C-alpha atoms as a printed R data frame, in Angstrom:
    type eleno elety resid chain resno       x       y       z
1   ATOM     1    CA   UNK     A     1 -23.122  21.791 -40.475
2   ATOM     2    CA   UNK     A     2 -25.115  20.648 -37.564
3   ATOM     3    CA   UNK     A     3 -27.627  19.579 -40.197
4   ATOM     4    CA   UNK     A     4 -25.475  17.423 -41.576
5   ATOM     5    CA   UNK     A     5 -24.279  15.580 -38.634
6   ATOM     6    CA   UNK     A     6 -28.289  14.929 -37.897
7   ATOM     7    CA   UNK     A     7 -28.624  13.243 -41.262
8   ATOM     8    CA   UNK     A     8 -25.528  11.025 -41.188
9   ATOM     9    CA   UNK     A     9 -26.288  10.093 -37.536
10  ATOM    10    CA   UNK     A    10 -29.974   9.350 -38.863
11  ATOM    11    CA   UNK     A    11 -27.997   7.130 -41.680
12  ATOM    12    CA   UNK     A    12 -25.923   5.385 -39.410
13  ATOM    13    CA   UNK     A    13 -28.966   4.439 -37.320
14  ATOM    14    CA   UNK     A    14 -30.575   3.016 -40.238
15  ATOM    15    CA   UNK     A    15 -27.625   1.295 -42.379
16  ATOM    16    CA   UNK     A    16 -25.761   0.552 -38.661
17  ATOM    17    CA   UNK     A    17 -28.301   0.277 -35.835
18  ATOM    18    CA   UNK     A    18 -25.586  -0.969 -32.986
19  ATOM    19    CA   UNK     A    19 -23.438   2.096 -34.677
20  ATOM    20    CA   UNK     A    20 -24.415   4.983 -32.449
21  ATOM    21    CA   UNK     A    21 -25.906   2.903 -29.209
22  ATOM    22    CA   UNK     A    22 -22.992   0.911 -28.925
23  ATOM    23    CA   UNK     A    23 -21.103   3.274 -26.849
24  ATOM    24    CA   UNK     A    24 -24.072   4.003 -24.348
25  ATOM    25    CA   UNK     A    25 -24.635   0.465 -23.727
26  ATOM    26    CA   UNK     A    26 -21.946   0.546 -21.459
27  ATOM    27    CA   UNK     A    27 -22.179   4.133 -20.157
28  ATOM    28    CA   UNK     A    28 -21.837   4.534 -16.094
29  ATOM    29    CA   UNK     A    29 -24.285   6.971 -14.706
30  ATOM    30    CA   UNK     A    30 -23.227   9.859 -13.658
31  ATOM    31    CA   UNK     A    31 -23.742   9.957 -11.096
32  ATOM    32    CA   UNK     A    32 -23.250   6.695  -9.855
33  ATOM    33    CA   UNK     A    33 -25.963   4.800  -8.038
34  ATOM    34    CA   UNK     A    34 -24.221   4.136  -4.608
35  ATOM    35    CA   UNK     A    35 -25.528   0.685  -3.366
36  ATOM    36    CA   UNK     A    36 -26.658   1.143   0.849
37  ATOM    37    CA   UNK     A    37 -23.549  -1.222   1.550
38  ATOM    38    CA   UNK     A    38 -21.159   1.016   0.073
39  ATOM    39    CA   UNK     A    39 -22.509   4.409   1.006
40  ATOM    40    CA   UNK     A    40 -22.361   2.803   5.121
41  ATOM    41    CA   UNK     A    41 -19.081   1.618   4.578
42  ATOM    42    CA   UNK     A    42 -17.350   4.229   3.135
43  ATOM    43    CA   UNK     A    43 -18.807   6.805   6.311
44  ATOM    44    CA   UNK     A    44 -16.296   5.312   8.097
45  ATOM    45    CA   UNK     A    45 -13.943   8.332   6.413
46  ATOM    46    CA   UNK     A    46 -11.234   5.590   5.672
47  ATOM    47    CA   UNK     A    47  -8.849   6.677   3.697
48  ATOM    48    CA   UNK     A    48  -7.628   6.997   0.972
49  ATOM    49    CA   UNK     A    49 -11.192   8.223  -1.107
50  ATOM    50    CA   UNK     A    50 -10.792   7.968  -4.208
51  ATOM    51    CA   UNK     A    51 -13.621   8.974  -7.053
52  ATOM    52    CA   UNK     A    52 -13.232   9.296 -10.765
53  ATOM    53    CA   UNK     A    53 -15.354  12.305 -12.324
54  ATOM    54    CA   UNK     A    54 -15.428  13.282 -16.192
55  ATOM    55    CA   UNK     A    55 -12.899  15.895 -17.135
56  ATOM    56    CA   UNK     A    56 -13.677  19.340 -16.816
57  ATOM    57    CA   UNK     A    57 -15.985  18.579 -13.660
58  ATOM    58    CA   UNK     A    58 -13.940  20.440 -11.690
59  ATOM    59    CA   UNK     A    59 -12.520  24.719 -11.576
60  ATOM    60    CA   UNK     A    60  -8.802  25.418 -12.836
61  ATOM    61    CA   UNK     A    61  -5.702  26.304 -10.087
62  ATOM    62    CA   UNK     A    62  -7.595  29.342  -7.914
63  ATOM    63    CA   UNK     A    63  -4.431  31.860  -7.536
64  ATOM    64    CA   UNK     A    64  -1.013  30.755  -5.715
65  ATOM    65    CA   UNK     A    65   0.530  31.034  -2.168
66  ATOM    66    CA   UNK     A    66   4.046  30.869  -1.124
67  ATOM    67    CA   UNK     A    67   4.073  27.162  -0.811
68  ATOM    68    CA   UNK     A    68   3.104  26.684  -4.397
69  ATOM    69    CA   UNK     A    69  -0.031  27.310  -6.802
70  ATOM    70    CA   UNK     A    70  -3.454  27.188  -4.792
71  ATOM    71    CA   UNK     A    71  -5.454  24.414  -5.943
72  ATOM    72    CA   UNK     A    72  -9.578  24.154  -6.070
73  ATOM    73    CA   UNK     A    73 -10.397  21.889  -2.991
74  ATOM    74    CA   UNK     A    74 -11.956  18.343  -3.876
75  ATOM    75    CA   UNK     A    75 -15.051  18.016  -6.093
76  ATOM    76    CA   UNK     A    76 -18.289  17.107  -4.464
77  ATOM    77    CA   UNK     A    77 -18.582  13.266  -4.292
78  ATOM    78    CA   UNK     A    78 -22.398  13.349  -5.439
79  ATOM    79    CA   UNK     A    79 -20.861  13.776  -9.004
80  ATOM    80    CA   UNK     A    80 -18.490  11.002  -9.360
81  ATOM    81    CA   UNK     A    81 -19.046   8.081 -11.802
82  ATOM    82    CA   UNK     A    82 -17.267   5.864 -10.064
83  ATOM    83    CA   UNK     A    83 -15.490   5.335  -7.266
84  ATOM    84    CA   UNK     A    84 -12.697   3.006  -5.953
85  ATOM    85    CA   UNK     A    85 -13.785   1.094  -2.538
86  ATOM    86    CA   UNK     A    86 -13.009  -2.208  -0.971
87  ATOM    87    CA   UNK     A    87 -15.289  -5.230  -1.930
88  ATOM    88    CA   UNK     A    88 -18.369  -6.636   0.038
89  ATOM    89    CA   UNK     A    89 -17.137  -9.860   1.029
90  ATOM    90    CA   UNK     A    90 -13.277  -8.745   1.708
91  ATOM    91    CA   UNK     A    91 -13.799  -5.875   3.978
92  ATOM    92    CA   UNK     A    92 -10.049  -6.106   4.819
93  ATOM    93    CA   UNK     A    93  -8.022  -5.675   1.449
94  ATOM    94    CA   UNK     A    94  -5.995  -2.457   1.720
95  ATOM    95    CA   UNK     A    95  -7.480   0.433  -0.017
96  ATOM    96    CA   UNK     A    96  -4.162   1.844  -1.414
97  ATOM    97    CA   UNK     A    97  -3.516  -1.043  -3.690
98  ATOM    98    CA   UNK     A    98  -7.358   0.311  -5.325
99  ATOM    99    CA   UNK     A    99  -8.752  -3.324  -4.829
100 ATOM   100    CA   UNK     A   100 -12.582  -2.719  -6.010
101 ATOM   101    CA   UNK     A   101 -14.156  -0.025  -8.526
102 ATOM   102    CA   UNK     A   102 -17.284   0.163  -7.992
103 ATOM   103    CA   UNK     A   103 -19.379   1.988 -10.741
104 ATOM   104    CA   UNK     A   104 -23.310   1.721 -11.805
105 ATOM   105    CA   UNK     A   105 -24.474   1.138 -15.441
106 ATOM   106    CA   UNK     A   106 -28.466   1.652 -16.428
107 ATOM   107    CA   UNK     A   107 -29.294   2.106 -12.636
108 ATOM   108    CA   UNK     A   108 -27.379  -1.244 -11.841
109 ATOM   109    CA   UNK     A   109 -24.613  -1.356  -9.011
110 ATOM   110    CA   UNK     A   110 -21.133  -3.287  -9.841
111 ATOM   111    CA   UNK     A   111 -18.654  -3.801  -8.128
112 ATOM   112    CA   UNK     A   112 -15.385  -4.915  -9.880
113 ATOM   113    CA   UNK     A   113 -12.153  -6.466  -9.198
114 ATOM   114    CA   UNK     A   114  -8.455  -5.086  -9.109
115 ATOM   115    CA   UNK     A   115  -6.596  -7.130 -11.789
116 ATOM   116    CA   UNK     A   116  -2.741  -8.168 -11.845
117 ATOM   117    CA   UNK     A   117  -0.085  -7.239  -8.959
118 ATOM   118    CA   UNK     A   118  -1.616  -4.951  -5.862
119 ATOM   119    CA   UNK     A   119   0.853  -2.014  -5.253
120 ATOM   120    CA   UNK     A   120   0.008   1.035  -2.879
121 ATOM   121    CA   UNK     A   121  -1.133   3.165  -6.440
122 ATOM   122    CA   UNK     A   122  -0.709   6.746  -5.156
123 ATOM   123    CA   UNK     A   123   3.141   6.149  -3.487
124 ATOM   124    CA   UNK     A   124   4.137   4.101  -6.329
125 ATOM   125    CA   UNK     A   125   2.832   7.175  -8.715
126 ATOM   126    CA   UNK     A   126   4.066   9.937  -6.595
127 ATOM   127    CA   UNK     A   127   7.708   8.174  -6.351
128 ATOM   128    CA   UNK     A   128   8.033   7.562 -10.321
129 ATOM   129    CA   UNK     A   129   6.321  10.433 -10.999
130 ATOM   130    CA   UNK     A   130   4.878   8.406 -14.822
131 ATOM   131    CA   UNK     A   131   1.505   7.366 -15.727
132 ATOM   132    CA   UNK     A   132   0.170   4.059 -14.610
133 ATOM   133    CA   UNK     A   133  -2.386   1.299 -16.159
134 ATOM   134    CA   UNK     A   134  -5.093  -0.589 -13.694
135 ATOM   135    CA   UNK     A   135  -7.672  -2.572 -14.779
136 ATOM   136    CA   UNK     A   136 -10.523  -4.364 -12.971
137 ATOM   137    CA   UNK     A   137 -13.432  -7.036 -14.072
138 ATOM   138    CA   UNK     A   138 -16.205  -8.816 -13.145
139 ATOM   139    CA   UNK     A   139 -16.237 -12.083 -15.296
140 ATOM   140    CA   UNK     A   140 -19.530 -12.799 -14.162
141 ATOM   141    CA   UNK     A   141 -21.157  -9.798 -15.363
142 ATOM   142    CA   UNK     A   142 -18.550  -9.826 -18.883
143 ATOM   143    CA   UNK     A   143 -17.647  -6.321 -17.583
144 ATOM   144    CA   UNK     A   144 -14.466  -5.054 -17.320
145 ATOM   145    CA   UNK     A   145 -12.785  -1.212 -16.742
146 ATOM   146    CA   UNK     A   146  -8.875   0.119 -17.738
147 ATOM   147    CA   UNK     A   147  -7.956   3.144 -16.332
148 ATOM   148    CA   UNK     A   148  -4.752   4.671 -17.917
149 ATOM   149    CA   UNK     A   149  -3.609   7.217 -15.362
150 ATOM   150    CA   UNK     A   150  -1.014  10.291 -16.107
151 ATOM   151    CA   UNK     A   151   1.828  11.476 -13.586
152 ATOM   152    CA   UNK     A   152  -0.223  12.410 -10.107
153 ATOM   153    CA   UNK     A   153  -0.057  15.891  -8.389
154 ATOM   154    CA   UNK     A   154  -0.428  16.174  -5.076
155 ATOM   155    CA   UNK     A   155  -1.364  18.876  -2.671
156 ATOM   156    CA   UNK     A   156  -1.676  19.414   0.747
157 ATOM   157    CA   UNK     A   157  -4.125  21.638   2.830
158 ATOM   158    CA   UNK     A   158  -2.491  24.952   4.646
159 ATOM   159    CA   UNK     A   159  -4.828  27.148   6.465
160 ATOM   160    CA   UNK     A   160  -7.997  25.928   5.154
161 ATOM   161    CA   UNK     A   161  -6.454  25.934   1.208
162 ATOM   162    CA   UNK     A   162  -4.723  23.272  -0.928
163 ATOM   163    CA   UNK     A   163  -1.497  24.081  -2.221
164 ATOM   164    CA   UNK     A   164   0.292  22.258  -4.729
165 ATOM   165    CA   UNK     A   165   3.783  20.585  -3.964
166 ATOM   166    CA   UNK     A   166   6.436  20.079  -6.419
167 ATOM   167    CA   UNK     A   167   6.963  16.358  -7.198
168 ATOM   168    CA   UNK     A   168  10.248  16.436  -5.369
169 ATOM   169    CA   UNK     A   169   8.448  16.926  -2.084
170 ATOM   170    CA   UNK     A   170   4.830  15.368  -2.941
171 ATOM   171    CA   UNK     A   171   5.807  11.603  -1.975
172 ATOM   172    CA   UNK     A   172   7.266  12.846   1.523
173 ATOM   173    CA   UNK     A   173   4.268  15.028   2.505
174 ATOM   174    CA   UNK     A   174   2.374  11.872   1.955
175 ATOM   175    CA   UNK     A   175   4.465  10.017   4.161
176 ATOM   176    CA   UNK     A   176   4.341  12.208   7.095
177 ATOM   177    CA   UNK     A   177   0.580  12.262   6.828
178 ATOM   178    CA   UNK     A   178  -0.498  15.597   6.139
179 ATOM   179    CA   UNK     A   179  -4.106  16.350   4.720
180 ATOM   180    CA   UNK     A   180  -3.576  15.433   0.956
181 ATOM   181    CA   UNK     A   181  -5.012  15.659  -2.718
182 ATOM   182    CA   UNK     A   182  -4.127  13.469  -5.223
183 ATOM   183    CA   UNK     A   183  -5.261  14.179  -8.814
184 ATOM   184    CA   UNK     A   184  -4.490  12.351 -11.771
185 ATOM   185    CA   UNK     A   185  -5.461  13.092 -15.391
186 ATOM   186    CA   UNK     A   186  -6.427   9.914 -17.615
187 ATOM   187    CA   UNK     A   187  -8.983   7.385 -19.424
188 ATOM   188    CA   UNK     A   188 -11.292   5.363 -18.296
189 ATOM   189    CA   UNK     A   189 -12.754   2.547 -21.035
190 ATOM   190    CA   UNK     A   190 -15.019   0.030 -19.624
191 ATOM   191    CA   UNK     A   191 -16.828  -2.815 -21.464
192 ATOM   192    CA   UNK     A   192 -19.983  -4.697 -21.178
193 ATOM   193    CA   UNK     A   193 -20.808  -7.616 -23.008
194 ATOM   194    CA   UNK     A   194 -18.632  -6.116 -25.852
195 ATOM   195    CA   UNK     A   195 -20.166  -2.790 -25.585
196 ATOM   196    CA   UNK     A   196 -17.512  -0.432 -24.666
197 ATOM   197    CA   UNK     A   197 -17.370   3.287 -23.417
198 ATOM   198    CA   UNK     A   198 -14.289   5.500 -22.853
199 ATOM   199    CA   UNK     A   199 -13.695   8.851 -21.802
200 ATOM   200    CA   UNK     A   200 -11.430  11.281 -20.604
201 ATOM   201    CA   UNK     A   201 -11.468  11.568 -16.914
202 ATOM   202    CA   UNK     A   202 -10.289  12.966 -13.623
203 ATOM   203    CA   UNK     A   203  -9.514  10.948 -10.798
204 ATOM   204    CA   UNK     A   204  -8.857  12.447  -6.889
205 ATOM   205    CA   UNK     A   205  -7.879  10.955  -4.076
206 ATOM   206    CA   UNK     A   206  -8.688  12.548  -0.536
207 ATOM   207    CA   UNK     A   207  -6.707  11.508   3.068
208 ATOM   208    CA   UNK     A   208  -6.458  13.583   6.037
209 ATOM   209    CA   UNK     A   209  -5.280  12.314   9.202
């Protein structure tokens, strides 16, 4: 079988040449090449962090505790492919309406911007408890990214663990500003010059007080 597959890739090269590359044109590094500007101002421990990993990047629910199922804590940041930020020249947008996703393609840093209405994304999620659909661009460049985001969960940290809330209580913890973790479960498709990439993806977001 694998055979196969060789051969009719090796066909669709030669019939089809944009066929297979197309995809990996627009393929973010993972992972991401963090410019100096971004990797200074995001020491500042700001929150909310937000970075968007493939799926599968990080270990299943780790056993339960009486507040709820115990979750893995947040994945290293080193792996993310891209991660959500405020913009170089606006250093004062608010970071829960998502404004800039900043990503790195081939080496190259981008930084693009929030499209449409700004809404604080994690509160409006963990209220509504339903997916949601954010897209950003950077006309200049001719790249642009969608990220189609499931229902959030949301834990909080309890003696050095993170245990999963129902959605009933989720929105409130936020609000009283415990030590949280957001993850979502969605798709991330960019395109570049009419190249596009999409994959299935994770994204957390990390606040303490």
């Amino acid at each position: 079988m694998s055979s196969k597959n060789a051969l009719y890739g090796l066909m669709l090269t030669c019939l089809w040449p944009g066929a297979v590359s197309a995809s990996t044109a627009a393929q973010p590094d993972v992972p991401m090449r963090v410019s100096p500007w971004l990797g200074d101002s995001m020491d500042s421990k700001t929150c909310p962090i937000v970075h968007v990993y493939l799926a599968g990047a990080r270990s299943a629910e780790a056993g339960s505790a009486e507040g709820g199922p115990v979750e893995a804590g947040p994945i290293e940041g080193g792996a993310a492919l891209a991660t959500v930020w405020r913009n170089r020249d606006d250093e004062t947008s608010a970071l829960e309406a998502w404004p800039t996703l900043h990503l790195s393609v081939a080496g190259t840093p981008y930084a693009l911007r929030r499209e449409g209405a700004h809404s604080d994304i994690e509160t409006l999620g963990l209220e509504r408890q339903r997916g949601q659909t954010l897209r950003w661009s950077d006309p200049g460049e001719k790249l642009s990214a969608e990220l189609r985001l499931g229902p959030p969960s949301l834990s909080v940290e309890q003696d050095g663990r993170w245990v999963r809330l129902p959605a009933a209580q989720a929105a409130q913890a936020r609000a009283e500003g415990a030590s949280s973790l957001t993850r979502w479960r969605g798709r991330l498709t960019i395109d570049l010059r009419g190249q596009r990439w999409s994959r299935e993806v994770e994204v957390e977001s990390l606040c303490g007080p």
